[in-house]
Amino acid sequence: MSLDLLEQSLGQLACDIPGATRTFHHYNLDFCCGGHKSLREAALGKGLNPLLIADALRTLQAAGELGHDWRDEPQALLIAHILERYHARHREQLPELIRLARRVERVHGARASCPVGLADHLQDMYQELEGHMLKEEQVLFPMLQQGLGERAAAPIQVLRYEHDQHGEALETMLALTDQITPASDACNTWRALYRGLVELRDDLMQHIHLENNVLFVNAVKPAR
């Protein structure tokens, strides 16, 4: 039965079921910033049938797909992964996406389907994300690596709040791009931009998920 999945949080399901994040992307369910919501609450909030999604997750469980469970890894390894896989990647992604967005707006700005304002929005996202990543790199991560997790609650609260802001920025990005759907006659630059936006969305959501639902949770656990 899939009923037992309905009251579990999206963040917990994303950790427990390999491939669950693909299902959540398909249904546009926020498992990173909204990871505290139950599957039932999140699905109903989007006007979706929660049982249908639970059945899809149960199918994934039955398939026995193997995934990397970062909850079982040392904290230092997870931090290194976040820095190398996400921080470094975002710093590569966003400048190029801003360049492509400005080009698309310059050439196609008169068209109703053109994502006018996207370049400026991505620029704002980049500035906010850069400041956020520096706080992690200069404050939180060194604190955790020095074994000072018991002092991390306050900075983590700030970073969670900023994660929520990043989630709102992603929603705005989706609205500006018709859910990242290019026009049927979009040029190659436009299509390349939107492929990059899909990658950015997926990477940023996974990045926030690993921090909110794994790193931050483990950091503030009381010592045994």
Short mmCIF file of C-alpha atoms in Angstrom, two decimals:
data_model
loop_
_atom_site.label_atom_id
_atom_site.label_comp_id
_atom_site.label_asym_id
_atom_site.label_seq_id
_atom_site.Cartn_x
_atom_site.Cartn_y
_atom_site.Cartn_z
CA MET A 1 0.00 0.00 0.00
CA SER A 2 1.12 3.56 -0.71
CA LEU A 3 -0.92 5.11 2.10
CA ASP A 4 2.03 4.98 4.51
CA LEU A 5 3.99 7.35 2.25
CA LEU A 6 1.38 10.09 2.33
CA GLU A 7 2.27 11.47 5.75
CA GLN A 8 6.02 11.34 5.23
CA SER A 9 7.76 14.60 4.36
CA LEU A 10 9.03 15.27 0.86
CA GLY A 11 12.52 15.74 2.26
CA GLN A 12 12.41 12.37 4.00
CA LEU A 13 11.11 10.64 0.87
CA ALA A 14 13.81 12.31 -1.23
CA CYS A 15 16.41 10.85 1.14
CA ASP A 16 14.81 7.41 1.45
CA ILE A 17 13.79 6.57 -2.13
CA PRO A 18 16.37 6.72 -4.94
CA GLY A 19 14.78 8.42 -7.91
CA ALA A 20 12.10 10.18 -5.84
CA THR A 21 13.45 13.59 -6.80
CA ARG A 22 12.76 12.85 -10.48
CA THR A 23 9.15 12.15 -9.58
CA PHE A 24 8.95 15.36 -7.57
CA HIS A 25 10.39 17.34 -10.48
CA HIS A 26 7.80 15.80 -12.78
CA TYR A 27 4.98 16.99 -10.53
CA ASN A 28 6.72 20.29 -9.67
CA LEU A 29 6.82 19.44 -5.96
CA ASP A 30 9.37 21.34 -3.87
CA PHE A 31 11.35 18.74 -1.92
CA CYS A 32 14.11 21.14 -0.88
CA CYS A 33 12.67 24.35 0.60
CA GLY A 34 9.28 22.69 1.02
CA GLY A 35 10.80 19.44 2.20
CA HIS A 36 9.07 19.66 5.58
CA LYS A 37 5.62 19.26 4.01
CA SER A 38 4.01 15.83 3.88
CA LEU A 39 3.41 14.27 0.48
CA ARG A 40 -0.32 14.59 1.06
CA GLU A 41 -0.11 18.30 1.97
CA ALA A 42 2.26 19.19 -0.88
CA ALA A 43 0.26 17.33 -3.53
CA LEU A 44 -3.11 18.71 -2.44
CA GLY A 45 -1.57 22.18 -2.37
CA LYS A 46 -0.79 21.79 -6.08
CA GLY A 47 -4.19 20.30 -6.88
CA LEU A 48 -2.63 16.86 -7.47
CA ASN A 49 -3.75 13.39 -6.46
CA PRO A 50 -1.37 12.34 -3.65
CA LEU A 51 -2.20 8.66 -4.09
CA LEU A 52 -1.03 8.77 -7.70
CA ILE A 53 2.32 10.18 -6.65
CA ALA A 54 2.62 7.74 -3.75
CA ASP A 55 2.03 4.86 -6.17
CA ALA A 56 4.83 6.16 -8.39
CA LEU A 57 7.15 6.30 -5.38
CA ARG A 58 6.14 2.80 -4.33
CA THR A 59 7.02 1.57 -7.82
CA LEU A 60 10.48 3.11 -7.43
CA GLN A 61 10.88 1.36 -4.09
CA ALA A 62 9.90 -1.97 -5.61
CA ALA A 63 12.39 -1.51 -8.44
CA GLY A 64 15.17 -1.44 -5.87
CA GLU A 65 17.17 1.29 -7.58
CA LEU A 66 20.42 2.00 -5.76
CA GLY A 67 21.19 5.57 -4.78
CA HIS A 68 23.84 7.39 -2.80
CA ASP A 69 22.58 8.01 0.71
CA TRP A 70 24.52 10.99 2.00
CA ARG A 71 23.10 10.51 5.48
CA ASP A 72 25.53 7.61 5.86
CA GLU A 73 28.60 9.60 4.82
CA PRO A 74 30.98 11.58 7.05
CA GLN A 75 30.07 15.23 7.33
CA ALA A 76 33.40 16.31 5.84
CA LEU A 77 32.76 14.26 2.71
CA LEU A 78 29.30 15.76 2.25
CA ILE A 79 30.65 19.29 2.63
CA ALA A 80 33.38 18.57 0.07
CA HIS A 81 30.72 17.20 -2.31
CA ILE A 82 28.54 20.31 -1.89
CA LEU A 83 31.50 22.60 -2.58
CA GLU A 84 32.74 20.72 -5.63
CA ARG A 85 29.45 19.62 -7.17
CA TYR A 86 27.21 22.60 -6.43
CA HIS A 87 29.07 25.73 -5.33
CA ALA A 88 31.63 25.46 -8.11
CA ARG A 89 28.98 24.48 -10.65
CA HIS A 90 26.63 27.38 -9.85
CA ARG A 91 29.54 29.78 -10.36
CA GLU A 92 29.98 28.31 -13.84
CA GLN A 93 26.29 28.08 -14.72
CA LEU A 94 24.89 31.47 -13.86
CA PRO A 95 27.27 33.79 -15.75
CA GLU A 96 26.72 31.78 -18.93
CA LEU A 97 22.95 31.67 -18.44
CA ILE A 98 22.90 35.44 -17.89
CA ARG A 99 24.87 35.92 -21.13
CA LEU A 100 22.48 33.69 -23.09
CA ALA A 101 19.40 35.33 -21.57
CA ARG A 102 20.62 38.82 -22.51
CA ARG A 103 21.26 37.63 -26.06
CA VAL A 104 17.79 36.10 -26.36
CA GLU A 105 16.15 39.25 -24.97
CA ARG A 106 18.18 41.48 -27.28
CA VAL A 107 17.23 39.52 -30.40
CA HIS A 108 13.70 38.35 -29.55
CA GLY A 109 12.53 40.90 -26.99
CA ALA A 110 9.60 42.07 -29.14
CA ARG A 111 8.02 38.61 -29.12
CA ALA A 112 5.32 37.86 -26.55
CA SER A 113 6.95 34.51 -25.74
CA CYS A 114 10.36 36.03 -25.01
CA PRO A 115 11.34 35.84 -21.30
CA VAL A 116 11.86 39.58 -20.90
CA GLY A 117 13.40 40.31 -17.51
CA LEU A 118 14.97 36.87 -17.17
CA ALA A 119 18.55 38.11 -17.52
CA ASP A 120 18.12 40.66 -14.72
CA HIS A 121 16.42 38.05 -12.56
CA LEU A 122 19.27 35.58 -13.10
CA GLN A 123 21.75 38.33 -12.25
CA ASP A 124 19.92 38.94 -8.97
CA MET A 125 19.86 35.19 -8.28
CA TYR A 126 23.60 34.99 -8.90
CA GLN A 127 24.36 37.83 -6.49
CA GLU A 128 22.12 36.39 -3.77
CA LEU A 129 23.46 32.88 -4.23
CA GLU A 130 27.07 34.05 -4.21
CA GLY A 131 26.56 35.84 -0.91
CA HIS A 132 24.83 32.77 0.50
CA MET A 133 27.58 30.38 -0.58
CA LEU A 134 30.24 32.64 0.93
CA LYS A 135 28.43 32.50 4.29
CA GLU A 136 28.55 28.72 4.11
CA GLU A 137 32.18 28.61 3.01
CA GLN A 138 33.45 31.21 5.48
CA VAL A 139 31.21 30.62 8.50
CA LEU A 140 29.11 27.46 8.67
CA PHE A 141 31.32 24.87 6.99
CA PRO A 142 34.45 25.78 9.00
CA MET A 143 32.34 25.74 12.17
CA LEU A 144 31.10 22.23 11.39
CA GLN A 145 34.55 21.01 10.37
CA GLN A 146 35.92 22.24 13.71
CA GLY A 147 33.31 20.18 15.57
CA LEU A 148 31.28 23.21 16.69
CA GLY A 149 27.93 21.94 15.48
CA GLU A 150 26.29 22.80 18.78
CA ARG A 151 26.81 26.49 17.92
CA ALA A 152 25.45 26.17 14.39
CA ALA A 153 21.71 26.59 15.08
CA ALA A 154 21.68 30.36 14.52
CA PRO A 155 23.60 30.43 11.21
CA ILE A 156 21.61 27.45 10.00
CA GLN A 157 18.37 29.31 10.69
CA VAL A 158 19.61 32.22 8.54
CA LEU A 159 20.72 29.87 5.75
CA ARG A 160 17.39 28.03 5.76
CA TYR A 161 15.61 31.36 5.38
CA GLU A 162 17.85 32.22 2.43
CA HIS A 163 17.12 28.80 0.93
CA ASP A 164 13.44 29.72 1.02
CA GLN A 165 14.30 32.89 -0.89
CA HIS A 166 16.21 30.85 -3.47
CA GLY A 167 13.13 28.65 -3.85
CA GLU A 168 10.99 31.73 -4.47
CA ALA A 169 13.51 32.92 -7.06
CA LEU A 170 13.23 29.58 -8.85
CA GLU A 171 9.45 29.96 -8.92
CA THR A 172 9.84 33.39 -10.50
CA MET A 173 12.24 31.92 -13.05
CA LEU A 174 9.66 29.27 -13.93
CA ALA A 175 6.95 31.90 -14.29
CA LEU A 176 9.12 34.03 -16.59
CA THR A 177 9.84 31.05 -18.86
CA ASP A 178 6.45 29.30 -18.99
CA GLN A 179 7.85 26.51 -16.80
CA ILE A 180 11.05 26.52 -18.90
CA THR A 181 9.14 25.76 -22.10
CA PRO A 182 10.73 27.33 -25.21
CA ALA A 183 8.60 28.65 -28.04
CA SER A 184 8.01 26.10 -30.80
CA ASP A 185 10.19 28.13 -33.18
CA ALA A 186 12.82 29.11 -30.61
CA CYS A 187 16.34 29.55 -31.95
CA ASN A 188 19.29 27.40 -30.86
CA THR A 189 20.46 30.01 -28.34
CA TRP A 190 17.01 30.13 -26.75
CA ARG A 191 16.88 26.34 -26.50
CA ALA A 192 20.40 26.18 -25.07
CA LEU A 193 19.39 28.76 -22.46
CA TYR A 194 16.38 26.71 -21.41
CA ARG A 195 18.37 23.47 -21.22
CA GLY A 196 20.74 25.30 -18.90
CA LEU A 197 17.84 26.59 -16.80
CA VAL A 198 16.55 23.04 -16.31
CA GLU A 199 20.01 21.99 -15.15
CA LEU A 200 20.25 24.99 -12.82
CA ARG A 201 16.83 24.25 -11.32
CA ASP A 202 17.67 20.58 -10.75
CA ASP A 203 21.12 21.32 -9.33
CA LEU A 204 19.96 24.10 -7.02
CA MET A 205 17.07 22.03 -5.67
CA GLN A 206 19.35 19.05 -5.03
CA HIS A 207 21.92 21.37 -3.43
CA ILE A 208 19.32 22.85 -1.05
CA HIS A 209 17.88 19.40 -0.35
CA LEU A 210 21.26 18.01 0.72
CA GLU A 211 21.80 20.96 3.05
CA ASN A 212 18.30 21.33 4.51
CA ASN A 213 17.45 17.65 4.84
CA VAL A 214 20.85 16.07 5.50
CA LEU A 215 23.69 18.42 6.47
CA PHE A 216 21.71 20.85 8.63
CA VAL A 217 19.65 18.10 10.27
CA ASN A 218 22.75 16.12 11.23
CA ALA A 219 24.64 19.25 12.34
CA VAL A 220 22.15 20.13 15.07
CA LYS A 221 21.53 16.61 16.33
CA PRO A 222 22.47 16.31 20.00
CA ALA A 223 25.63 14.32 20.61
CA ARG A 224 25.07 10.80 21.83
#
